[in-house]
mmCIF file of C-alpha atoms in Angstrom:
data_model
loop_
_atom_site.group_PDB
_atom_site.id
_atom_site.type_symbol
_atom_site.label_atom_id
_atom_site.label_comp_id
_atom_site.label_asym_id
_atom_site.label_seq_id
_atom_site.Cartn_x
_atom_site.Cartn_y
_atom_site.Cartn_z
ATOM 1 C CA MET A 1 38.630 -154.414 -149.907
ATOM 2 C CA HIS A 2 37.017 -151.083 -148.778
ATOM 3 C CA ASP A 3 39.482 -151.078 -145.612
ATOM 4 C CA SER A 4 42.563 -151.764 -147.870
ATOM 5 C CA THR A 5 41.557 -149.129 -150.629
ATOM 6 C CA SER A 6 40.782 -146.343 -148.055
ATOM 7 C CA ALA A 7 44.366 -146.864 -146.512
ATOM 8 C CA MET A 8 46.164 -146.548 -149.820
ATOM 9 C CA ASP A 9 43.966 -143.449 -150.490
ATOM 10 C CA THR A 10 45.219 -141.922 -147.224
ATOM 11 C CA LEU A 11 48.739 -142.884 -147.575
ATOM 12 C CA PHE A 12 48.836 -141.718 -151.011
ATOM 13 C CA VAL A 13 47.656 -138.214 -149.964
ATOM 14 C CA LEU A 14 49.639 -138.127 -147.088
ATOM 15 C CA MET A 15 52.954 -138.780 -149.091
ATOM 16 C CA GLY A 16 51.583 -135.874 -151.465
ATOM 17 C CA ALA A 17 51.209 -133.635 -148.499
ATOM 18 C CA VAL A 18 54.595 -134.649 -147.178
ATOM 19 C CA MET A 19 56.213 -133.688 -150.631
ATOM 20 C CA VAL A 20 54.401 -130.351 -151.050
ATOM 21 C CA LEU A 21 55.484 -129.583 -147.215
ATOM 22 C CA ALA A 22 59.007 -129.941 -148.209
ATOM 23 C CA MET A 23 58.347 -127.445 -151.284
ATOM 24 C CA HIS A 24 58.222 -124.673 -148.543
ATOM 25 C CA ALA A 25 62.039 -125.389 -147.765
ATOM 26 C CA GLY A 26 62.328 -124.635 -151.596
ATOM 27 C CA PHE A 27 60.633 -121.362 -151.003
ATOM 28 C CA ALA A 28 62.970 -120.376 -148.128
ATOM 29 C CA PHE A 29 65.999 -121.144 -149.981
ATOM 30 C CA LEU A 30 65.034 -119.825 -153.149
ATOM 31 C CA GLU A 31 64.020 -116.157 -151.212
ATOM 32 C CA LEU A 32 67.248 -116.842 -149.077
ATOM 33 C CA GLY A 33 69.525 -117.060 -152.216
ATOM 34 C CA THR A 34 67.995 -114.216 -153.772
ATOM 35 C CA VAL A 35 67.731 -111.455 -150.992
ATOM 36 C CA ARG A 36 70.632 -109.945 -149.655
ATOM 37 C CA ARG A 37 72.710 -111.294 -146.826
ATOM 38 C CA LYS A 38 71.202 -109.212 -144.172
ATOM 39 C CA ASN A 39 68.040 -110.323 -144.906
ATOM 40 C CA GLN A 40 68.324 -114.178 -145.048
ATOM 41 C CA VAL A 41 67.619 -115.185 -141.354
ATOM 42 C CA ASN A 42 64.364 -113.339 -141.981
ATOM 43 C CA ALA A 43 63.453 -115.187 -145.211
ATOM 44 C CA LEU A 44 63.861 -118.631 -143.123
ATOM 45 C CA VAL A 45 62.055 -117.505 -140.345
ATOM 46 C CA LYS A 46 59.049 -116.097 -142.395
ATOM 47 C CA ILE A 47 58.557 -118.912 -144.542
ATOM 48 C CA LEU A 48 58.141 -121.411 -141.343
ATOM 49 C CA SER A 49 56.398 -118.902 -139.209
ATOM 50 C CA ASP A 50 53.848 -118.362 -142.066
ATOM 51 C CA PHE A 51 53.650 -121.929 -142.602
ATOM 52 C CA ALA A 52 52.455 -122.446 -138.966
ATOM 53 C CA ILE A 53 49.861 -119.432 -138.940
ATOM 54 C CA SER A 54 48.198 -120.618 -142.252
ATOM 55 C CA THR A 55 47.644 -123.951 -140.544
ATOM 56 C CA ILE A 56 45.730 -122.348 -137.742
ATOM 57 C CA ALA A 57 43.864 -119.997 -139.785
ATOM 58 C CA TYR A 58 42.934 -122.866 -142.590
ATOM 59 C CA PHE A 59 42.149 -125.581 -139.604
ATOM 60 C CA PHE A 60 39.532 -123.131 -137.958
ATOM 61 C CA ILE A 61 38.178 -121.080 -140.752
ATOM 62 C CA GLY A 62 39.679 -121.453 -144.139
ATOM 63 C CA PHE A 63 39.042 -125.372 -144.756
ATOM 64 C CA PHE A 64 35.227 -124.760 -143.872
ATOM 65 C CA VAL A 65 35.024 -121.676 -145.852
ATOM 66 C CA ALA A 66 36.370 -123.814 -149.056
ATOM 67 C CA TYR A 67 34.493 -126.996 -148.634
ATOM 68 C CA HIS A 68 32.105 -126.663 -145.508
ATOM 69 C CA VAL A 69 34.025 -129.284 -143.472
ATOM 70 C CA GLY A 70 34.993 -128.759 -139.889
ATOM 71 C CA PHE A 71 37.028 -130.559 -137.426
ATOM 72 C CA PHE A 72 35.026 -130.081 -134.189
ATOM 73 C CA GLN A 73 33.919 -133.630 -133.680
ATOM 74 C CA SER A 74 35.458 -136.492 -131.704
ATOM 75 C CA ALA A 75 38.667 -138.327 -132.778
ATOM 76 C CA SER A 76 37.038 -141.343 -133.535
ATOM 77 C CA THR A 77 34.911 -139.491 -135.775
ATOM 78 C CA LEU A 78 37.668 -137.891 -137.604
ATOM 79 C CA SER A 79 39.844 -140.878 -137.820
ATOM 80 C CA ALA A 80 36.794 -142.910 -139.888
ATOM 81 C CA ASN A 81 38.216 -144.140 -143.252
ATOM 82 C CA ASN A 82 41.793 -144.388 -142.039
ATOM 83 C CA GLY A 83 41.533 -140.576 -141.336
ATOM 84 C CA TYR A 84 41.540 -139.617 -144.711
ATOM 85 C CA GLU A 85 39.726 -136.367 -144.356
ATOM 86 C CA LEU A 86 42.484 -135.246 -142.178
ATOM 87 C CA VAL A 87 45.165 -135.751 -144.478
ATOM 88 C CA ARG A 88 43.097 -134.492 -147.300
ATOM 89 C CA PHE A 89 43.165 -131.182 -145.110
ATOM 90 C CA PHE A 90 46.925 -131.484 -144.563
ATOM 91 C CA PHE A 91 47.427 -131.706 -148.315
ATOM 92 C CA LEU A 92 45.346 -129.074 -149.118
ATOM 93 C CA LEU A 93 46.888 -126.937 -146.453
ATOM 94 C CA THR A 94 50.310 -127.165 -148.083
ATOM 95 C CA PHE A 95 48.452 -125.572 -150.996
ATOM 96 C CA ALA A 96 46.935 -122.677 -149.149
ATOM 97 C CA ALA A 97 50.223 -122.050 -147.188
ATOM 98 C CA ALA A 98 51.666 -121.589 -150.577
ATOM 99 C CA ILE A 99 49.889 -118.430 -150.742
ATOM 100 C CA PRO A 100 52.232 -116.477 -147.955
ATOM 101 C CA ALA A 101 55.290 -118.315 -149.091
ATOM 102 C CA ILE A 102 54.876 -116.694 -152.674
ATOM 103 C CA VAL A 103 53.953 -113.327 -151.500
ATOM 104 C CA SER A 104 56.939 -113.362 -149.067
ATOM 105 C CA GLY A 105 59.274 -113.277 -151.994
ATOM 106 C CA GLY A 106 57.644 -110.276 -153.565
ATOM 107 C CA ILE A 107 57.589 -108.379 -150.003
ATOM 108 C CA ALA A 108 61.235 -109.356 -149.115
ATOM 109 C CA GLU A 109 63.425 -106.746 -147.385
ATOM 110 C CA ARG A 110 61.187 -104.185 -146.097
ATOM 111 C CA SER A 111 58.106 -105.842 -144.656
ATOM 112 C CA ARG A 112 57.283 -105.771 -141.179
ATOM 113 C CA PHE A 113 57.158 -109.273 -139.504
ATOM 114 C CA TYR A 114 54.015 -109.338 -137.268
ATOM 115 C CA PRO A 115 51.859 -107.370 -139.689
ATOM 116 C CA GLN A 116 52.659 -109.926 -142.500
ATOM 117 C CA LEU A 117 51.848 -112.682 -139.966
ATOM 118 C CA ALA A 118 48.488 -111.073 -139.342
ATOM 119 C CA ALA A 119 48.205 -110.785 -143.450
ATOM 120 C CA THR A 120 48.814 -114.332 -143.630
ATOM 121 C CA PHE A 121 46.239 -115.489 -141.225
ATOM 122 C CA LEU A 122 43.311 -113.220 -142.906
ATOM 123 C CA LEU A 123 44.389 -114.197 -146.577
ATOM 124 C CA VAL A 124 44.705 -118.077 -145.499
ATOM 125 C CA ALA A 125 41.421 -118.063 -143.675
ATOM 126 C CA PHE A 126 39.263 -115.996 -146.222
ATOM 127 C CA VAL A 127 40.660 -114.640 -149.813
ATOM 128 C CA TYR A 128 42.343 -117.741 -150.669
ATOM 129 C CA PRO A 129 39.597 -120.286 -149.650
ATOM 130 C CA PHE A 130 36.850 -118.302 -151.149
ATOM 131 C CA PHE A 131 38.075 -118.723 -154.437
ATOM 132 C CA GLU A 132 39.384 -122.396 -153.572
ATOM 133 C CA GLY A 133 35.484 -122.968 -152.668
ATOM 134 C CA LEU A 134 34.327 -121.474 -155.920
ATOM 135 C CA ALA A 135 36.872 -123.675 -158.068
ATOM 136 C CA TRP A 136 37.123 -126.916 -156.152
ATOM 137 C CA GLY A 137 34.482 -126.789 -153.508
ATOM 138 C CA GLY A 138 31.311 -126.230 -156.042
ATOM 139 C CA ASN A 139 30.422 -122.955 -153.889
ATOM 140 C CA LEU A 140 27.817 -120.326 -154.787
ATOM 141 C CA GLY A 141 27.087 -122.328 -158.096
ATOM 142 C CA PHE A 142 29.998 -120.737 -159.842
ATOM 143 C CA GLN A 143 31.105 -123.989 -161.771
ATOM 144 C CA ALA A 144 27.417 -125.238 -162.132
ATOM 145 C CA TRP A 145 26.858 -121.913 -164.185
ATOM 146 C CA LEU A 146 29.927 -122.281 -166.593
ATOM 147 C CA THR A 147 29.072 -125.606 -167.360
ATOM 148 C CA ARG A 148 25.416 -124.644 -168.071
ATOM 149 C CA THR A 149 26.661 -121.874 -170.008
ATOM 150 C CA PHE A 150 29.569 -123.230 -171.888
ATOM 151 C CA GLY A 151 29.560 -126.775 -171.604
ATOM 152 C CA ALA A 152 32.257 -127.311 -169.190
ATOM 153 C CA PRO A 153 33.573 -125.989 -165.815
ATOM 154 C CA PHE A 154 36.378 -124.059 -165.243
ATOM 155 C CA HIS A 155 39.426 -126.979 -164.962
ATOM 156 C CA ASP A 156 42.319 -126.320 -162.670
ATOM 157 C CA PHE A 157 43.463 -129.664 -161.840
ATOM 158 C CA ALA A 158 46.468 -128.670 -159.567
ATOM 159 C CA GLY A 159 46.225 -124.994 -159.039
ATOM 160 C CA SER A 160 47.653 -122.832 -161.743
ATOM 161 C CA VAL A 161 45.020 -120.500 -160.916
ATOM 162 C CA VAL A 162 43.564 -121.273 -157.615
ATOM 163 C CA VAL A 163 47.145 -121.396 -155.889
ATOM 164 C CA HIS A 164 49.559 -119.659 -158.238
ATOM 165 C CA ALA A 165 47.821 -116.824 -159.945
ATOM 166 C CA VAL A 166 46.070 -116.117 -156.658
ATOM 167 C CA GLY A 167 49.267 -115.886 -154.714
ATOM 168 C CA GLY A 168 51.078 -113.891 -157.444
ATOM 169 C CA TRP A 169 48.055 -111.481 -157.614
ATOM 170 C CA ILE A 170 47.899 -110.845 -154.007
ATOM 171 C CA ALA A 171 51.790 -110.438 -153.965
ATOM 172 C CA LEU A 172 51.459 -107.680 -156.472
ATOM 173 C CA ALA A 173 48.938 -105.801 -154.423
ATOM 174 C CA ALA A 174 51.098 -106.280 -151.452
ATOM 175 C CA VAL A 175 54.435 -104.781 -153.449
ATOM 176 C CA LEU A 176 52.513 -101.832 -154.852
ATOM 177 C CA MET A 177 51.397 -101.142 -151.300
ATOM 178 C CA LEU A 178 54.837 -101.193 -149.843
ATOM 179 C CA GLY A 179 56.670 -99.525 -152.592
ATOM 180 C CA PRO A 180 60.319 -100.081 -153.692
ATOM 181 C CA ARG A 181 63.161 -100.911 -151.076
ATOM 182 C CA HIS A 182 64.904 -97.643 -150.492
ATOM 183 C CA GLY A 183 68.001 -97.298 -152.788
ATOM 184 C CA ARG A 184 66.775 -99.391 -155.484
ATOM 185 C CA TYR A 185 65.439 -96.597 -157.795
ATOM 186 C CA GLY A 186 66.915 -92.922 -158.042
ATOM 187 C CA LYS A 187 64.794 -89.820 -158.334
ATOM 188 C CA ASN A 188 66.033 -89.483 -162.037
ATOM 189 C CA GLY A 189 65.046 -92.808 -163.380
ATOM 190 C CA GLU A 190 68.637 -94.593 -162.277
ATOM 191 C CA MET A 191 68.248 -97.974 -161.170
ATOM 192 C CA TYR A 192 70.424 -99.902 -158.538
ATOM 193 C CA ALA A 193 70.811 -103.521 -158.618
ATOM 194 C CA HIS A 194 70.429 -105.850 -155.634
ATOM 195 C CA PRO A 195 72.287 -108.833 -157.031
ATOM 196 C CA PRO A 196 71.166 -112.131 -155.441
ATOM 197 C CA SER A 197 73.516 -112.876 -152.363
ATOM 198 C CA ASN A 198 73.995 -116.744 -152.848
ATOM 199 C CA ILE A 199 73.365 -118.568 -156.245
ATOM 200 C CA PRO A 200 73.723 -121.970 -154.828
ATOM 201 C CA PHE A 201 71.038 -121.527 -152.318
ATOM 202 C CA LEU A 202 68.780 -120.192 -155.071
ATOM 203 C CA ALA A 203 69.356 -123.400 -156.940
ATOM 204 C CA LEU A 204 68.940 -125.362 -154.287
ATOM 205 C CA GLY A 205 65.465 -123.798 -153.544
ATOM 206 C CA ALA A 206 64.558 -123.972 -157.285
ATOM 207 C CA TRP A 207 65.540 -127.811 -156.984
ATOM 208 C CA ILE A 208 63.470 -128.634 -153.838
ATOM 209 C CA LEU A 209 60.733 -126.665 -155.250
ATOM 210 C CA THR A 210 60.908 -128.834 -158.812
ATOM 211 C CA VAL A 211 61.144 -132.364 -157.093
ATOM 212 C CA GLY A 212 58.315 -131.586 -154.847
ATOM 213 C CA TRP A 213 56.464 -130.383 -157.753
ATOM 214 C CA PHE A 214 55.521 -133.799 -158.566
ATOM 215 C CA GLY A 215 53.613 -134.232 -155.481
ATOM 216 C CA PHE A 216 52.169 -131.082 -156.036
ATOM 217 C CA ASN A 217 50.564 -132.198 -159.633
ATOM 218 C CA VAL A 218 50.465 -135.970 -159.627
ATOM 219 C CA MET A 219 48.833 -136.150 -156.158
ATOM 220 C CA SER A 220 46.362 -133.695 -156.803
ATOM 221 C CA ALA A 221 44.295 -136.654 -157.963
ATOM 222 C CA GLN A 222 43.629 -137.551 -154.237
ATOM 223 C CA LYS A 223 42.786 -140.984 -154.753
ATOM 224 C CA ILE A 224 45.102 -143.746 -155.589
ATOM 225 C CA GLY A 225 42.885 -145.159 -158.299
ATOM 226 C CA ASP A 226 42.806 -141.860 -160.283
ATOM 227 C CA ILE A 227 46.748 -141.261 -160.465
ATOM 228 C CA SER A 228 47.845 -140.426 -164.029
ATOM 229 C CA GLY A 229 51.396 -140.972 -165.509
ATOM 230 C CA LEU A 230 50.123 -138.226 -168.003
ATOM 231 C CA VAL A 231 50.238 -135.802 -165.189
ATOM 232 C CA ALA A 232 53.810 -136.814 -164.393
ATOM 233 C CA VAL A 233 55.056 -136.791 -168.018
ATOM 234 C CA ASN A 234 53.469 -133.322 -168.610
ATOM 235 C CA SER A 235 54.787 -132.046 -165.588
ATOM 236 C CA LEU A 236 58.436 -133.007 -166.651
ATOM 237 C CA MET A 237 57.934 -131.672 -170.329
ATOM 238 C CA ALA A 238 56.491 -128.520 -168.890
ATOM 239 C CA MET A 239 59.510 -128.042 -166.680
ATOM 240 C CA VAL A 240 62.075 -128.561 -169.380
ATOM 241 C CA GLY A 241 60.295 -126.222 -171.843
ATOM 242 C CA GLY A 242 60.429 -123.475 -169.020
ATOM 243 C CA THR A 243 64.072 -124.149 -168.354
ATOM 244 C CA LEU A 244 65.147 -124.040 -172.123
ATOM 245 C CA ALA A 245 63.208 -120.849 -172.633
ATOM 246 C CA ALA A 246 64.383 -119.209 -169.800
ATOM 247 C CA LEU A 247 67.854 -120.265 -170.627
ATOM 248 C CA VAL A 248 67.905 -118.473 -174.257
ATOM 249 C CA ALA A 249 65.564 -115.647 -173.071
ATOM 250 C CA GLY A 250 67.515 -114.666 -170.112
ATOM 251 C CA ARG A 251 71.027 -115.308 -172.084
ATOM 252 C CA ASN A 252 72.415 -117.634 -169.231
ATOM 253 C CA ASP A 253 71.522 -115.924 -166.386
ATOM 254 C CA PRO A 254 71.478 -118.170 -163.498
ATOM 255 C CA GLY A 255 68.722 -116.433 -161.486
ATOM 256 C CA PHE A 256 66.210 -116.996 -165.221
ATOM 257 C CA VAL A 257 67.518 -120.557 -165.570
ATOM 258 C CA HIS A 258 66.752 -121.681 -162.070
ATOM 259 C CA ASN A 259 63.366 -119.935 -162.180
ATOM 260 C CA GLY A 260 62.406 -121.102 -165.564
ATOM 261 C CA PRO A 261 61.427 -124.843 -164.527
ATOM 262 C CA LEU A 262 59.326 -123.012 -162.063
ATOM 263 C CA ALA A 263 57.604 -120.877 -164.325
ATOM 264 C CA GLY A 264 56.948 -124.164 -166.589
ATOM 265 C CA LEU A 265 55.582 -126.090 -163.715
ATOM 266 C CA VAL A 266 53.422 -123.398 -162.536
ATOM 267 C CA ALA A 267 51.804 -122.913 -166.173
ATOM 268 C CA VAL A 268 51.124 -126.992 -166.419
ATOM 269 C CA CYS A 269 49.310 -127.439 -163.086
ATOM 270 C CA ALA A 270 46.070 -126.500 -164.647
ATOM 271 C CA GLY A 271 45.970 -128.703 -167.431
ATOM 272 C CA SER A 272 48.229 -131.240 -166.413
ATOM 273 C CA ASN A 273 45.756 -134.090 -166.812
ATOM 274 C CA LEU A 274 44.322 -133.061 -170.066
ATOM 275 C CA MET A 275 47.156 -131.937 -172.238
ATOM 276 C CA HIS A 276 49.392 -134.090 -174.695
ATOM 277 C CA PRO A 277 53.053 -133.756 -173.606
ATOM 278 C CA LEU A 278 54.074 -131.846 -176.596
ATOM 279 C CA GLY A 279 51.371 -129.186 -175.624
ATOM 280 C CA ALA A 280 52.706 -129.325 -172.198
ATOM 281 C CA LEU A 281 56.376 -128.478 -173.594
ATOM 282 C CA ILE A 282 54.695 -125.731 -175.285
ATOM 283 C CA THR A 283 53.021 -124.520 -172.249
ATOM 284 C CA GLY A 284 56.074 -124.435 -170.448
ATOM 285 C CA ALA A 285 58.096 -122.852 -173.174
ATOM 286 C CA VAL A 286 55.875 -119.960 -173.130
ATOM 287 C CA ALA A 287 55.734 -119.566 -169.505
ATOM 288 C CA GLY A 288 59.471 -119.425 -169.106
ATOM 289 C CA GLY A 289 59.856 -116.739 -171.821
ATOM 290 C CA LEU A 290 56.872 -114.951 -169.817
ATOM 291 C CA PHE A 291 58.857 -114.778 -166.827
ATOM 292 C CA VAL A 292 62.056 -113.544 -168.136
ATOM 293 C CA TRP A 293 60.328 -110.687 -170.168
ATOM 294 C CA LEU A 294 57.824 -109.852 -167.452
ATOM 295 C CA PHE A 295 60.541 -109.717 -164.828
ATOM 296 C CA THR A 296 62.725 -107.453 -166.673
ATOM 297 C CA LEU A 297 59.714 -105.350 -167.776
ATOM 298 C CA THR A 298 58.351 -104.877 -164.105
ATOM 299 C CA GLN A 299 61.801 -104.275 -162.458
ATOM 300 C CA ASN A 300 63.261 -101.770 -165.425
ATOM 301 C CA ARG A 301 60.411 -100.116 -167.093
ATOM 302 C CA TRP A 302 57.477 -100.384 -164.348
ATOM 303 C CA ARG A 303 59.893 -99.949 -161.406
ATOM 304 C CA ILE A 304 57.679 -102.294 -159.551
ATOM 305 C CA ASP A 305 60.189 -103.731 -157.009
ATOM 306 C CA ASP A 306 58.790 -107.564 -156.903
ATOM 307 C CA VAL A 307 62.179 -108.908 -155.238
ATOM 308 C CA LEU A 308 61.673 -112.557 -156.378
ATOM 309 C CA GLY A 309 59.580 -111.577 -159.553
ATOM 310 C CA VAL A 310 56.569 -113.700 -157.881
ATOM 311 C CA TRP A 311 54.123 -111.669 -159.961
ATOM 312 C CA PRO A 312 55.471 -112.681 -163.070
ATOM 313 C CA LEU A 313 56.346 -116.417 -162.176
ATOM 314 C CA HIS A 314 53.396 -117.143 -160.175
ATOM 315 C CA GLY A 315 50.648 -114.401 -160.772
ATOM 316 C CA VAL A 316 50.990 -114.357 -164.873
ATOM 317 C CA CYS A 317 52.395 -117.839 -165.539
ATOM 318 C CA GLY A 318 49.518 -118.898 -163.570
ATOM 319 C CA VAL A 319 46.764 -117.188 -165.657
ATOM 320 C CA TRP A 320 48.836 -118.350 -168.647
ATOM 321 C CA GLY A 321 48.436 -121.807 -167.482
ATOM 322 C CA GLY A 322 44.704 -121.478 -166.808
ATOM 323 C CA ILE A 323 44.301 -120.406 -170.580
ATOM 324 C CA ALA A 324 46.612 -122.899 -171.990
ATOM 325 C CA ALA A 325 44.415 -125.568 -170.418
ATOM 326 C CA GLY A 326 41.403 -124.451 -172.321
ATOM 327 C CA ILE A 327 43.596 -124.442 -175.481
ATOM 328 C CA PHE A 328 45.641 -127.470 -175.323
ATOM 329 C CA GLY A 329 43.287 -129.483 -173.591
ATOM 330 C CA LEU A 330 41.049 -129.468 -176.607
ATOM 331 C CA LYS A 331 41.011 -132.860 -178.623
ATOM 332 C CA ALA A 332 41.850 -131.034 -181.828
ATOM 333 C CA LEU A 333 45.416 -130.104 -180.242
ATOM 334 C CA GLY A 334 45.699 -133.416 -178.970
ATOM 335 C CA GLY A 335 44.176 -133.103 -175.214
ATOM 336 C CA THR A 336 41.869 -135.226 -173.627
ATOM 337 C CA GLY A 337 38.852 -132.914 -173.883
ATOM 338 C CA GLY A 338 36.107 -131.841 -171.635
ATOM 339 C CA VAL A 339 37.358 -128.434 -171.457
ATOM 340 C CA SER A 340 36.086 -125.038 -172.503
ATOM 341 C CA PHE A 341 38.063 -121.975 -173.472
ATOM 342 C CA TRP A 342 35.482 -119.445 -172.178
ATOM 343 C CA SER A 343 35.208 -121.282 -168.943
ATOM 344 C CA GLN A 344 39.093 -121.090 -168.609
ATOM 345 C CA LEU A 345 39.041 -117.518 -169.338
ATOM 346 C CA ILE A 346 36.125 -116.527 -167.099
ATOM 347 C CA GLY A 347 37.280 -118.765 -164.170
ATOM 348 C CA THR A 348 41.093 -117.433 -164.617
ATOM 349 C CA GLY A 349 39.801 -113.863 -164.651
ATOM 350 C CA ALA A 350 37.700 -114.611 -161.347
ATOM 351 C CA GLY A 351 40.554 -115.902 -159.455
ATOM 352 C CA VAL A 352 42.767 -112.583 -160.518
ATOM 353 C CA LEU A 353 40.069 -110.312 -159.664
ATOM 354 C CA ILE A 354 39.158 -111.819 -156.318
ATOM 355 C CA ALA A 355 43.047 -112.245 -155.483
ATOM 356 C CA PHE A 356 44.304 -108.722 -156.589
ATOM 357 C CA VAL A 357 40.885 -107.120 -154.765
ATOM 358 C CA GLY A 358 41.558 -109.379 -151.555
ATOM 359 C CA GLY A 359 45.199 -108.330 -151.356
ATOM 360 C CA LEU A 360 44.514 -104.609 -151.654
ATOM 361 C CA ILE A 361 41.961 -104.899 -148.894
ATOM 362 C CA VAL A 362 44.233 -106.834 -146.629
ATOM 363 C CA TYR A 363 47.254 -104.849 -146.824
ATOM 364 C CA GLY A 364 45.834 -101.585 -147.272
ATOM 365 C CA VAL A 365 43.843 -102.090 -143.831
ATOM 366 C CA LEU A 366 47.023 -103.235 -142.208
ATOM 367 C CA LYS A 367 48.721 -100.285 -143.790
ATOM 368 C CA ALA A 368 46.456 -97.912 -142.440
ATOM 369 C CA VAL A 369 46.057 -99.531 -139.220
ATOM 370 C CA VAL A 370 49.366 -100.826 -138.052
ATOM 371 C CA GLY A 371 51.898 -100.029 -140.997
ATOM 372 C CA ILE A 372 53.198 -102.713 -143.035
ATOM 373 C CA ARG A 373 56.890 -101.602 -143.899
ATOM 374 C CA LEU A 374 60.144 -101.273 -141.916
ATOM 375 C CA ASP A 375 61.562 -97.837 -141.373
ATOM 376 C CA GLU A 376 64.241 -96.718 -143.382
ATOM 377 C CA GLU A 377 67.052 -97.216 -140.630
ATOM 378 C CA GLN A 378 65.547 -100.809 -139.860
ATOM 379 C CA GLU A 379 65.664 -101.550 -144.046
ATOM 380 C CA TYR A 380 69.179 -100.242 -144.107
ATOM 381 C CA MET A 381 70.407 -102.420 -141.194
ATOM 382 C CA GLY A 382 68.604 -105.136 -142.781
ATOM 383 C CA ALA A 383 65.575 -107.513 -141.443
ATOM 384 C CA ASP A 384 67.865 -110.090 -139.558
ATOM 385 C CA LEU A 385 69.194 -107.489 -137.193
ATOM 386 C CA SER A 386 66.416 -105.290 -136.978
ATOM 387 C CA ILE A 387 63.889 -107.933 -136.435
ATOM 388 C CA HIS A 388 65.433 -111.131 -135.171
ATOM 389 C CA LYS A 389 68.514 -109.610 -133.435
ATOM 390 C CA ILE A 390 70.902 -112.088 -135.306
ATOM 391 C CA SER A 391 72.931 -112.194 -138.444
ATOM 392 C CA SER A 392 73.328 -115.239 -140.877
ATOM 393 C CA THR A 393 76.925 -114.329 -141.062
ATOM 394 C CA PRO A 394 78.066 -113.131 -137.514
ATOM 395 C CA LYS A 395 81.185 -110.775 -137.784
ATOM 396 C CA TYR A 396 82.896 -112.801 -134.917
ATOM 397 C CA ASP A 397 82.677 -116.680 -134.847
ATOM 398 C CA GLN A 398 84.256 -117.744 -131.785
#
């Protein structure tokens, strides 16, 4: 019976890892459809290359930083319990690799390729797993202190804060370090739009992410015996709430509509195993509205050139998700309980601080040492030709 349960747990987590791995295609196509055509090849190459670098960084350093588990043992030892710890690494790697995938959308169209790969290594090896270890690994007594002080630990079931808020706030630091794309804003306050190059690809990316998200959330249980239909339905309700809110607030704009479900899903991750479905619906709807409002504000008022709006989508909606778990997870509001609003607020704040400061350090050092931005001529030509020497739309097709 033990062998059978171990095998089922291993298969369960492996299926989750594959579903979240597929989400990286969603990141790629969402960026590909949003950037201009001269940067589409770069979007695809970045996501795949970032995943490869993330694997190396997390295997050799990051997983140990977060969980004090390493892989310098014999294959026979590693394959114990059907290799469960190996597939758990694979599953959590797909979360870690989401950090540079999120950042990629914010810094698109003007970042240098190899310095970004260096940033990916540092972020996945050190910055992300440091907070991951605090929240999910029990490191430094952080969760124990919150439990003693407020009666419950910081709760983030599937990564609203650990993954999404951290990725979004790192991205904000990177975007501020890079500055806006040339020609995006005029000297006298003018704004020049760079419309999405391919709405169907943008929509495809959003759909891939949406479907994969049910593996992201449901399989965060990591044991088949802990699987919960509540997580699945709450994810569904938050997705719908985010879609409808973005549809209305965004006035039918397809870019907002297709990011709306992602905003809802980002927000529900933390409390998806705690909330009543109506609480999840409200959480998703608030996130969808937040994304539309903040995307417009950052781009038009604050002149922050976050190309895909990853700070509003992941950074802010992730923060809202961490806090919402402390609201709609309460029994008084239909939740299962066992959560503290103050623990959620402090844990979320810690994630934001670590991410933003870590992002400033990583990108600040790289900017000072090697530079992180394409020059004006390379940016005008486009990252596809400047970096990869090929266009997604060749002028002559023979």
